[in-house]
XYZ file of C-alpha atoms in Angstrom:
711
model
C 90.613 54.423 103.051
C 93.062 57.152 102.054
C 96.112 55.044 101.244
C 96.177 56.144 97.571
C 95.406 59.806 98.223
C 98.124 62.023 96.709
C 96.726 65.557 96.963
C 94.820 66.939 99.956
C 93.626 70.551 100.238
C 91.794 72.392 103.004
C 90.353 75.725 101.819
C 88.744 78.044 104.405
C 88.047 75.115 106.719
C 87.336 76.235 110.283
C 89.250 73.565 112.143
C 91.672 74.048 115.014
C 93.832 71.049 114.210
C 94.745 68.938 111.221
C 93.659 65.319 110.903
C 95.901 62.385 111.749
C 97.956 61.681 108.619
C 98.963 58.128 109.572
C 96.642 56.512 107.018
C 97.688 58.803 104.149
C 101.160 57.470 103.261
C 100.941 58.380 99.552
C 100.374 62.119 100.018
C 102.534 64.204 97.681
C 100.859 67.604 98.106
C 99.221 68.976 101.243
C 97.848 72.470 101.639
C 95.872 74.522 104.132
C 94.638 77.833 102.673
C 92.918 80.513 104.783
C 92.168 78.124 107.644
C 91.951 80.992 110.120
C 91.218 78.819 113.174
C 94.079 76.364 112.626
C 96.432 76.254 115.616
C 97.913 72.743 115.542
C 99.624 70.563 112.937
C 99.402 66.925 113.989
C 102.765 65.279 114.789
C 101.861 62.450 112.413
C 102.743 64.743 109.517
C 106.302 63.456 109.904
C 105.162 60.078 108.546
C 104.386 61.492 105.079
C 107.609 60.215 103.511
C 106.442 61.016 99.946
C 105.325 64.576 100.630
C 107.023 67.044 98.258
C 104.885 70.187 98.633
C 103.511 71.569 101.899
C 101.627 74.858 101.815
C 100.170 76.400 104.958
C 99.031 79.813 103.787
C 97.325 82.608 105.750
C 96.617 80.417 108.761
C 96.881 83.336 111.161
C 96.609 81.470 114.467
C 99.300 78.897 113.786
C 102.092 79.662 116.255
C 104.544 76.826 115.619
C 105.354 73.793 113.491
C 105.767 70.316 114.987
C 109.327 69.021 115.240
C 108.314 65.985 113.191
C 108.164 68.178 110.111
C 111.951 67.800 109.957
C 111.421 64.132 109.003
C 109.894 65.029 105.609
C 113.016 64.139 103.648
C 111.229 64.304 100.259
C 109.869 67.803 100.864
C 110.830 70.264 98.115
C 108.526 73.210 98.845
C 107.549 74.635 102.230
C 105.244 77.644 101.878
C 104.164 79.375 105.087
C 103.316 82.810 103.751
C 100.762 84.813 105.705
C 101.023 82.708 108.886
C 101.323 85.866 110.937
C 101.453 84.109 114.306
C 104.524 82.069 113.353
C 107.602 83.456 115.125
C 110.114 80.624 114.765
C 110.979 77.456 112.852
C 112.366 74.135 114.105
C 116.148 74.488 114.286
C 116.575 71.082 112.619
C 114.794 72.264 109.470
C 118.113 71.914 107.654
C 117.694 68.139 107.794
C 115.211 68.493 104.926
C 117.851 67.696 102.333
C 115.449 67.927 99.373
C 114.009 71.321 100.331
C 114.440 73.761 97.431
C 111.924 76.527 98.174
C 111.144 78.125 101.533
C 108.558 80.922 101.665
C 108.199 82.713 104.996
C 106.640 85.900 103.624
C 104.385 87.915 105.962
C 105.134 85.808 108.999
C 106.521 87.060 112.330
C 109.719 85.040 112.007
C 112.489 86.602 114.100
C 115.403 84.437 112.999
C 116.344 81.987 110.283
C 117.575 78.504 111.282
C 121.330 78.136 110.864
C 120.975 74.564 109.605
C 119.487 75.370 106.171
C 121.498 73.825 103.312
C 120.286 73.183 99.779
C 117.742 75.923 99.170
C 117.328 77.381 95.674
C 114.723 79.986 96.617
C 114.181 81.770 99.920
C 111.401 84.360 100.248
C 110.824 86.464 103.337
C 108.788 89.378 102.010
C 107.257 91.556 104.712
C 108.909 89.786 107.666
C 108.925 92.890 109.829
C 110.218 91.088 112.921
C 113.383 89.922 111.166
C 116.286 92.164 112.222
C 119.297 90.136 111.080
C 120.389 87.194 108.962
C 122.757 84.551 110.351
C 126.213 84.334 108.786
C 125.400 80.705 108.024
C 123.045 81.839 105.275
C 126.133 82.520 103.172
C 126.682 78.750 102.978
C 123.600 78.402 100.758
C 125.735 77.927 97.669
C 122.764 76.744 95.562
C 120.504 79.685 96.406
C 119.316 81.502 93.271
C 116.655 83.825 94.684
C 116.768 85.795 97.945
C 113.695 87.936 98.617
C 113.760 90.245 101.632
C 111.467 93.007 100.399
C 109.642 94.766 103.216
C 111.860 93.434 106.039
C 111.831 96.917 107.529
C 113.904 95.999 110.623
C 116.715 94.447 108.599
C 119.705 96.783 108.864
C 122.452 94.710 107.243
C 123.320 91.627 105.230
C 126.267 89.359 106.097
C 129.707 90.342 104.797
C 130.010 86.895 103.240
C 127.153 87.559 100.821
C 129.556 86.985 97.934
C 129.919 83.297 98.813
C 126.395 82.626 97.527
C 127.740 82.094 94.026
C 124.490 80.870 92.464
C 122.428 83.956 93.311
C 120.578 85.349 90.304
C 118.094 87.666 91.997
C 118.268 89.689 95.221
C 115.410 91.871 96.440
C 116.311 94.141 99.358
C 113.565 96.698 98.706
C 112.062 98.568 101.664
C 114.667 97.387 104.144
C 116.762 99.520 106.516
C 120.045 98.430 104.949
C 122.643 101.207 104.893
C 125.661 99.396 103.426
C 126.062 96.793 100.695
C 129.113 94.564 101.385
C 132.013 94.695 98.909
C 131.711 90.953 98.430
C 128.618 91.506 96.274
C 131.003 91.828 93.343
C 131.672 88.079 93.598
C 128.070 87.236 92.623
C 128.988 86.745 88.990
C 125.640 85.095 88.115
C 123.507 87.931 89.523
C 120.930 89.147 86.999
C 118.557 91.296 89.063
C 119.222 93.550 92.065
C 116.490 95.622 93.692
C 117.214 98.088 96.476
C 114.229 100.385 95.952
C 113.031 102.437 98.926
C 116.085 101.540 100.999
C 116.134 105.071 102.344
C 119.313 104.694 104.425
C 121.502 103.630 101.496
C 123.734 106.531 100.413
C 126.226 104.796 98.097
C 127.060 101.589 96.248
C 130.386 99.733 96.493
C 132.611 99.969 93.407
C 132.639 96.170 93.314
C 129.061 96.224 92.032
C 130.529 97.088 88.636
C 131.931 93.532 88.438
C 128.438 92.050 87.997
C 128.876 91.307 84.301
C 125.522 89.510 83.943
C 123.409 92.102 85.781
C 120.394 93.106 83.691
C 118.231 95.065 86.139
C 119.227 97.555 88.845
C 116.420 99.264 90.773
C 117.471 102.074 93.109
C 114.215 104.043 93.056
C 113.257 105.696 96.319
C 116.774 105.470 97.785
C 116.357 108.975 99.128
C 119.933 109.237 100.437
C 121.659 107.955 97.295
C 123.685 110.840 95.890
C 126.156 109.178 93.518
C 126.851 106.134 91.357
C 130.161 104.295 90.839
C 132.243 105.823 88.026
C 132.696 102.431 86.353
C 128.956 101.802 86.061
C 129.477 101.416 82.319
C 131.267 98.095 82.956
C 127.842 96.477 83.482
C 127.743 95.445 79.847
C 124.547 93.367 80.125
C 122.548 96.011 82.016
C 119.149 96.499 80.374
C 117.363 98.701 82.897
C 118.369 101.105 85.626
C 115.760 102.878 87.732
C 116.922 105.898 89.729
C 113.575 107.571 90.488
C 113.466 109.958 93.468
C 117.145 109.732 94.353
C 119.303 112.808 95.029
C 121.804 111.985 92.292
C 123.293 115.128 90.744
C 125.223 113.603 87.848
C 125.394 110.383 85.886
C 128.890 108.967 85.317
C 130.263 109.448 81.792
C 130.676 105.691 81.531
C 126.880 105.341 81.265
C 127.325 105.724 77.507
C 129.031 102.306 77.459
C 125.794 100.547 78.476
C 125.129 99.236 74.980
C 122.335 96.908 76.182
C 120.456 99.572 78.159
C 116.780 99.748 77.182
C 115.227 101.562 80.146
C 116.613 104.585 81.967
C 114.233 106.084 84.520
C 115.164 109.339 86.228
C 111.726 110.472 87.396
C 111.786 112.804 90.371
C 115.581 113.278 90.315
C 115.258 116.951 91.205
C 118.981 117.492 91.711
C 119.947 116.138 88.289
C 120.864 119.179 86.180
C 122.379 117.659 83.045
C 122.912 114.437 81.130
C 126.356 113.277 79.975
C 127.099 113.666 76.258
C 128.055 109.988 76.238
C 124.350 109.122 76.377
C 124.284 109.682 72.628
C 125.845 106.223 72.343
C 122.965 104.383 74.031
C 121.948 102.656 70.822
C 119.535 100.189 72.490
C 117.595 102.687 74.600
C 113.835 102.236 74.278
C 112.420 103.805 77.422
C 113.540 107.153 78.795
C 111.557 108.558 81.714
C 112.542 111.994 82.974
C 109.503 113.652 84.555
C 110.155 115.792 87.621
C 113.908 116.237 87.131
C 115.988 119.385 87.413
C 117.217 119.033 83.830
C 117.678 122.226 81.848
C 117.935 120.494 78.503
C 118.450 122.175 75.166
C 118.780 120.889 71.631
C 122.568 120.889 71.872
C 122.998 118.716 74.947
C 119.961 116.439 74.754
C 121.094 112.943 73.791
C 120.646 112.124 70.115
C 118.731 108.907 70.704
C 117.838 106.845 67.665
C 115.472 104.114 68.853
C 113.335 105.543 71.631
C 110.031 103.697 72.125
C 108.823 105.254 75.365
C 109.664 108.704 76.632
C 108.233 110.671 79.528
C 109.144 114.311 79.779
C 108.521 117.200 82.104
C 108.798 120.948 81.748
C 108.674 122.672 78.339
C 108.343 120.861 75.027
C 111.794 122.067 73.910
C 113.198 118.774 75.132
C 111.528 117.058 72.189
C 113.796 118.998 69.832
C 116.732 116.835 70.856
C 115.216 113.847 69.115
C 115.997 113.181 65.493
C 113.455 112.334 62.781
C 114.299 108.647 63.122
C 113.389 108.848 66.818
C 110.089 110.507 66.037
C 109.157 107.644 63.739
C 110.122 104.989 66.300
C 108.220 106.620 69.156
C 105.208 104.585 70.317
C 104.372 106.105 73.711
C 104.725 109.779 74.620
C 103.929 111.134 78.075
C 104.144 114.880 78.545
C 103.739 115.372 82.271
C 103.462 118.904 83.691
C 104.806 120.334 80.440
C 104.204 124.086 80.273
C 102.616 124.180 76.836
C 99.407 125.736 75.494
C 99.279 123.707 72.297
C 100.660 120.417 71.065
C 104.161 120.764 69.523
C 104.334 120.354 65.733
C 106.841 117.540 66.102
C 104.096 115.290 67.487
C 102.789 115.191 63.940
C 105.975 113.398 62.885
C 105.329 110.540 65.310
C 103.568 108.364 62.786
C 103.797 105.192 64.909
C 102.567 106.787 68.121
C 100.137 104.461 69.918
C 99.768 106.104 73.311
C 99.686 109.840 74.009
C 99.375 111.118 77.576
C 99.055 114.886 77.963
C 99.070 115.882 81.639
C 99.556 119.558 80.877
C 97.359 121.894 82.909
C 98.145 124.882 80.647
C 97.150 123.098 77.441
C 94.320 125.092 75.811
C 93.405 123.018 72.787
C 94.082 119.965 70.700
C 94.926 120.472 66.997
C 91.961 121.000 64.643
C 93.635 119.060 61.861
C 94.908 115.587 62.670
C 94.105 113.825 59.421
C 97.170 112.051 58.118
C 98.893 111.611 61.472
C 98.187 109.954 64.803
C 96.429 107.333 62.679
C 97.814 104.522 64.865
C 96.863 106.121 68.181
C 95.050 103.625 70.436
C 95.139 105.488 73.756
C 94.684 109.189 74.503
C 94.822 110.729 77.979
C 94.258 114.463 78.387
C 94.478 116.328 81.682
C 94.058 120.092 81.443
C 92.122 122.784 83.278
C 91.983 125.081 80.219
C 90.573 122.888 77.459
C 86.956 123.925 76.812
C 86.167 121.799 73.759
C 87.431 118.873 71.736
C 87.879 119.278 67.981
C 85.425 117.487 65.668
C 88.358 115.801 63.997
C 88.841 113.574 67.065
C 86.432 111.234 65.308
C 89.180 110.530 62.761
C 91.233 108.595 65.324
C 89.850 105.318 63.989
C 92.125 103.061 66.088
C 91.436 104.805 69.400
C 90.318 102.225 71.977
C 90.868 104.183 75.204
C 90.033 107.813 75.908
C 90.468 109.450 79.308
C 89.645 113.121 79.834
C 90.176 115.113 83.014
C 89.235 118.577 81.806
C 87.252 120.534 84.364
C 86.143 123.241 81.909
C 84.964 120.877 79.186
C 81.165 121.263 78.862
C 80.324 119.094 75.859
C 81.646 116.378 73.570
C 81.503 116.587 69.773
C 79.036 114.312 67.960
C 81.988 112.882 66.077
C 82.961 110.914 69.184
C 80.446 108.340 67.999
C 82.780 107.578 65.083
C 85.354 105.984 67.396
C 84.210 102.466 66.524
C 87.112 100.739 68.318
C 86.474 102.496 71.644
C 86.494 100.034 74.547
C 87.172 102.235 77.565
C 85.879 105.782 78.021
C 86.543 107.815 81.169
C 85.139 111.340 81.423
C 86.264 113.117 84.598
C 84.890 116.510 83.591
C 83.058 118.230 86.450
C 81.313 120.757 84.169
C 80.206 118.329 81.470
C 76.526 119.157 80.857
C 75.431 116.472 78.416
C 76.455 113.399 76.469
C 75.769 113.352 72.728
C 73.278 110.805 71.358
C 76.077 109.501 69.171
C 77.578 107.891 72.291
C 75.300 104.960 71.512
C 77.326 104.238 68.363
C 80.264 102.981 70.452
C 79.232 99.364 69.971
C 82.472 97.917 71.388
C 82.518 100.055 74.530
C 83.123 97.826 77.575
C 83.943 100.273 80.404
C 82.299 103.677 80.802
C 82.884 106.190 83.621
C 81.407 109.674 83.962
C 82.364 112.110 86.730
C 80.389 115.350 86.401
C 78.640 117.808 88.715
C 76.598 119.271 85.850
C 75.164 116.187 84.156
C 71.430 115.790 84.913
C 70.379 113.075 82.455
C 71.703 110.381 80.145
C 70.728 110.031 76.487
C 68.329 107.201 75.610
C 70.963 105.899 73.215
C 72.924 104.566 76.185
C 70.783 101.452 75.871
C 72.660 100.633 72.658
C 75.899 99.963 74.544
C 75.374 96.202 74.549
C 78.999 95.366 75.431
C 79.362 97.613 78.484
C 80.100 95.450 81.540
C 81.174 98.263 83.871
C 79.312 101.573 84.265
C 80.187 104.208 86.858
C 78.150 107.419 87.176
C 79.618 109.800 89.782
C 77.143 112.562 88.976
C 75.648 114.196 92.106
C 73.007 116.114 90.097
C 71.793 113.211 87.987
C 67.977 113.293 88.285
C 66.869 110.330 86.230
C 68.049 107.115 84.640
C 66.412 106.263 81.307
C 64.342 103.087 80.963
C 66.810 102.037 78.293
C 69.383 101.383 81.023
C 67.804 97.940 81.314
C 69.046 97.081 77.815
C 72.689 96.975 78.927
C 72.644 93.206 78.702
C 76.359 92.730 79.509
C 76.416 94.963 82.596
C 78.133 93.314 85.580
C 79.281 96.281 87.687
C 77.091 99.354 88.151
C 77.750 102.347 90.390
C 75.534 105.416 90.742
C 76.426 108.355 92.981
C 73.754 111.080 92.994
C 71.931 113.046 95.694
C 69.093 114.068 93.343
C 68.097 110.656 92.041
C 64.827 109.540 93.705
C 63.731 106.514 91.691
C 65.221 103.755 89.575
C 63.454 102.511 86.445
C 61.736 99.105 86.622
C 63.941 98.022 83.746
C 66.881 97.731 86.136
C 65.507 94.294 86.965
C 66.538 93.187 83.469
C 70.233 93.573 84.322
C 70.476 89.930 85.317
C 74.257 89.706 84.924
C 75.011 92.333 87.566
C 77.046 90.998 90.499
C 78.304 94.325 91.927
C 75.962 97.277 92.579
C 76.574 100.555 94.420
C 73.677 102.984 94.894
C 75.047 105.972 96.800
C 71.886 108.038 96.396
C 70.959 109.763 99.653
C 67.498 110.874 98.437
C 66.472 107.614 96.817
C 62.910 106.919 98.012
C 62.310 103.396 96.823
C 63.713 100.458 94.896
C 61.640 98.652 92.264
C 60.507 95.122 93.126
C 61.936 94.031 89.782
C 65.352 94.053 91.461
C 64.435 90.700 92.979
C 65.388 89.260 89.586
C 69.029 90.286 90.101
C 69.985 86.798 91.246
C 73.620 87.191 90.174
C 74.075 90.020 92.666
C 76.857 89.183 95.106
C 77.701 92.640 96.439
C 75.158 95.397 97.165
C 75.986 98.782 98.677
C 72.947 100.974 99.373
C 73.092 104.457 100.889
C 69.799 106.337 101.143
C 68.578 108.324 104.122
C 64.907 107.685 103.289
C 64.866 103.957 104.080
C 63.554 102.855 107.472
C 64.460 99.240 106.710
C 66.339 97.308 104.028
C 64.103 96.385 101.066
C 62.259 93.066 101.514
C 63.699 91.526 98.368
C 67.248 91.688 99.788
C 66.677 88.410 101.594
C 65.664 86.724 98.360
C 68.942 87.461 96.560
C 70.390 83.993 96.826
C 73.996 84.834 95.913
C 74.373 87.959 98.048
C 77.507 87.715 100.221
C 78.283 91.416 100.784
C 75.617 93.869 101.949
C 76.278 97.455 102.978
C 73.312 99.554 104.130
C 73.433 103.162 105.317
C 70.340 105.133 106.302
C 69.844 107.759 108.985
C 66.259 106.562 109.514
C 67.118 102.935 110.267
C 66.330 102.085 113.913
C 66.350 98.281 113.949
C 66.467 95.219 111.731
C 63.589 92.760 111.603
C 63.549 88.983 111.777
C 63.377 88.487 108.019
C 66.909 89.765 107.641
C 68.307 87.071 109.925
C 66.232 84.306 108.409
C 67.275 85.055 104.840
C 70.816 86.390 105.019
C 72.509 83.373 106.544
C 74.950 83.252 103.641
C 76.347 86.764 104.163
C 80.113 87.117 104.594
C 80.245 90.918 104.893
C 77.624 93.119 106.584
C 78.058 96.852 107.017
C 75.608 99.159 108.785
C 78.219 101.877 109.195
C 76.793 105.370 109.583
C 73.276 104.281 110.615
C 73.299 106.856 113.405
C 69.804 106.077 114.703
C 70.232 102.320 114.839
C 69.272 101.592 118.437
C 69.349 97.802 118.461
C 70.483 95.271 115.910
C 67.195 93.403 116.210
C 63.632 94.226 117.165
C 62.600 93.587 120.763
C 60.249 90.817 119.650
C 63.148 88.758 118.350
C 65.302 86.559 120.512
C 68.707 88.095 121.165
C 70.385 84.964 119.813
C 68.873 85.460 116.356
C 71.726 87.677 115.238
C 74.063 84.735 115.695
C 72.122 83.016 112.905
C 74.340 84.796 110.417
C 76.552 81.748 110.692
C 78.769 82.584 107.700
C 79.428 86.204 108.634
C 83.119 87.129 108.650
C 83.125 90.937 108.691
C 80.696 93.148 110.626
C 80.967 96.938 110.380
C 78.861 98.975 112.815
C 81.036 102.074 112.818
C 79.364 105.311 113.958
C 76.017 103.685 114.826
C 75.641 106.255 117.588
C 72.177 105.192 118.794
C 73.064 101.622 119.669
C 73.381 100.784 123.386
C 73.720 96.994 123.330
C 75.471 94.449 121.138
C 73.834 90.979 121.208
C 75.499 87.611 120.827
C 77.597 87.568 117.661
C 78.210 84.707 115.228
C 81.299 82.656 116.065
C 82.446 82.900 112.439
C 83.439 86.582 112.804
C 86.949 87.631 111.789
C 86.502 91.389 112.099
C 84.210 93.612 114.192
C 84.256 97.401 113.921
C 81.965 99.196 116.363
C 84.121 102.300 116.727
C 82.275 105.574 117.157
C 79.267 103.923 118.860
C 79.200 106.615 121.509
C 76.152 105.245 123.373
C 77.242 101.620 123.467
C 77.099 100.454 127.086
C 77.072 96.665 126.939
C 78.394 93.841 124.765
C 77.480 90.161 124.998
C 80.261 87.754 125.891
C 82.652 87.399 122.937
C 84.514 84.309 124.171
C 83.076 82.362 121.244
C 84.790 84.575 118.647
C 87.860 82.351 118.374
C 88.705 83.484 114.824
C 88.385 87.219 115.520
C 91.586 89.030 114.566
C 90.303 92.628 114.421
C 88.263 94.372 117.115
C 87.632 98.121 116.985
C 85.759 99.804 119.842
C 87.375 103.237 119.736
C 85.115 106.049 120.893
C 82.724 103.763 122.829
C 83.061 105.987 125.879
C 80.221 104.457 127.899
C 81.434 100.889 127.541
C 82.595 99.474 130.869
C 83.470 95.907 129.994
C 84.116 93.583 127.070
C 83.181 90.152 128.464
C 85.343 87.352 127.151
C 88.026 89.601 125.678
C 90.664 87.922 127.827
C 89.794 84.598 126.174
C 90.486 85.775 122.623
C 93.106 88.480 123.153
C 95.955 86.209 122.024
C 94.318 85.794 118.606
C 93.857 89.491 117.909
C 96.107 91.256 115.428
C 94.370 94.628 115.665
C 92.730 95.902 118.839
C 91.280 99.384 119.239
C 89.707 100.235 122.566
C 88.158 103.458 123.885
C 89.944 105.977 125.997
C 93.332 107.668 125.825
C 96.431 106.124 124.277
C 97.448 104.744 127.668
C 94.465 102.449 127.848
C 95.552 100.803 131.084
C 94.955 104.130 132.785
C 91.522 104.635 131.273
C 89.292 105.376 134.265
C 85.910 104.319 132.907
C 86.851 100.617 132.604
C 86.576 98.756 135.844
C 89.638 97.443 137.633
C 88.818 93.758 137.116
C 88.480 94.228 133.380
C 91.864 95.925 133.051
C 93.485 93.192 135.110
C 91.946 90.490 132.908
C 93.174 91.941 129.634
C 96.425 93.574 130.656
C 97.836 91.059 133.094
């Protein structure tokens, strides 16, 4: 029946084993994605002679591959990323002569088979159990990409690294490597080398300067790196070098020979005191990032750079004086971070092509009152200052401005002219003392994302209903007392978040927001929800926090697309039957913080009813201090957090939770047993149990239980 089948995919299928592949001889692609229960690959997979792509991704319980997989002589791609339980590969994997790409990222692989031959790409990101590479890996003469980022136990690479002549990209970021072998200079095709956050690396071999095709060198976060090779300038193709947060004190004079260099990032280089004069010859430089350095730059020794596009500076604005008029005109993005200035330097007015201006200057007191004639091309403005009290009316002249972000704690009002910013698409106001929004805010017809963070805002203008294009609205305003009826006219709204402890009611018009799929109501004094919310049939994620609710609203069960429900109320004592009858589609359920929740279901309901949530994957009962008993749980669970349930005494048998990989019971001091834990312990990736760190000595668990789990 399946003889012609070429592509077969299993997505989130809860099966322990694969089917027999004998009758599928034409398969070319086979993939298993997020099959969390999968433990066995059928031996018949070796009969798929035409298979070229095999992807087994995030199948956490898969512990090994069948030996027959080495018979797939047409296989070109083997992707096993996220198979956390996988610790080894068949040693004969090298018999796969057509294999070009092998991805072992985020597995528990401890060693790489010595037999590998013709690979072009080998990825092992996040393989934290991998401590060494075999010398045989140097025989992979066709390998072009070697990715070892996040292999935190890897302390070295083989001395013969230079034999891998085809390598174009090496990523050794976040490893424990301390020495780079001299042979790296033989990798004449290498284009990209990343060593970022390799904290044990204190120097580079001089041979690295032989990499004539190298375009990118990332050394950011190499906290021990104190110097660079003197002949660094020999890297004639180098386009970017990132040295952020190193302890480098000087740059070699030869850096001026890097004629192709476009990006030089020195952010956080606190020991760097000066730049070499030779930097004046960096004719291709476009991005210069120098925030957080120890530079004491003046007009005389700042490099005379002619084509800077992006520049990030720290300290006083005097550093800008080193740029020539031609540089001012070329500048497109300017970031003044922690600059000790009270007003914007005059030279900013010469930056006629400036598109993005970021002013993170806490001492800045005001923006210029006259901006007509310059900054006409500005599309993004970010201002962070604790001293700015008002914005100038002329801000309305920035006709191209599409993004405005203000973090100004002493700003109390916005000018009416803000309504003239017709191109505005994203507006973020993190101004804790902002008292009101002008009515003109409704003129921002193209506004798509709107965030307000204010402790002083009590109401919104009615004109907010004119923002027909807003799809995301966040109101983190603890003193907001009322939402206008016009809120229901936001016809494009998809994500809505309200955080207020004074808001008691929502307008009926909220039921008109039929496109909403994500809703957060963190309103502790909210007394009721309008029945009109039953019309929110697009709602997929609802987070409700109000301490006045004794039960979830009835309409919750009639939201047909709801998959995530978070409910927090101090008055909640139990859930009724309707919840279990109507929420069978839920994937995520959180009752975290419901301190008076005594039982998950009313006494009149059968204890098995909770297991009706047959799709539930994640259950969060953290800090439900009143609960004493946990009933039978749905077998679909992947994660259970009942930590902080200080009165929990008994849990139903959890042997059926075969896909559970996270179990948190920390702080459950009265709990004496976890029935069935010994049957699922091998599947768990994260286990948190009550008692002291040395759990085996925890006296309040009975002896039999400790023997079962810790044998």
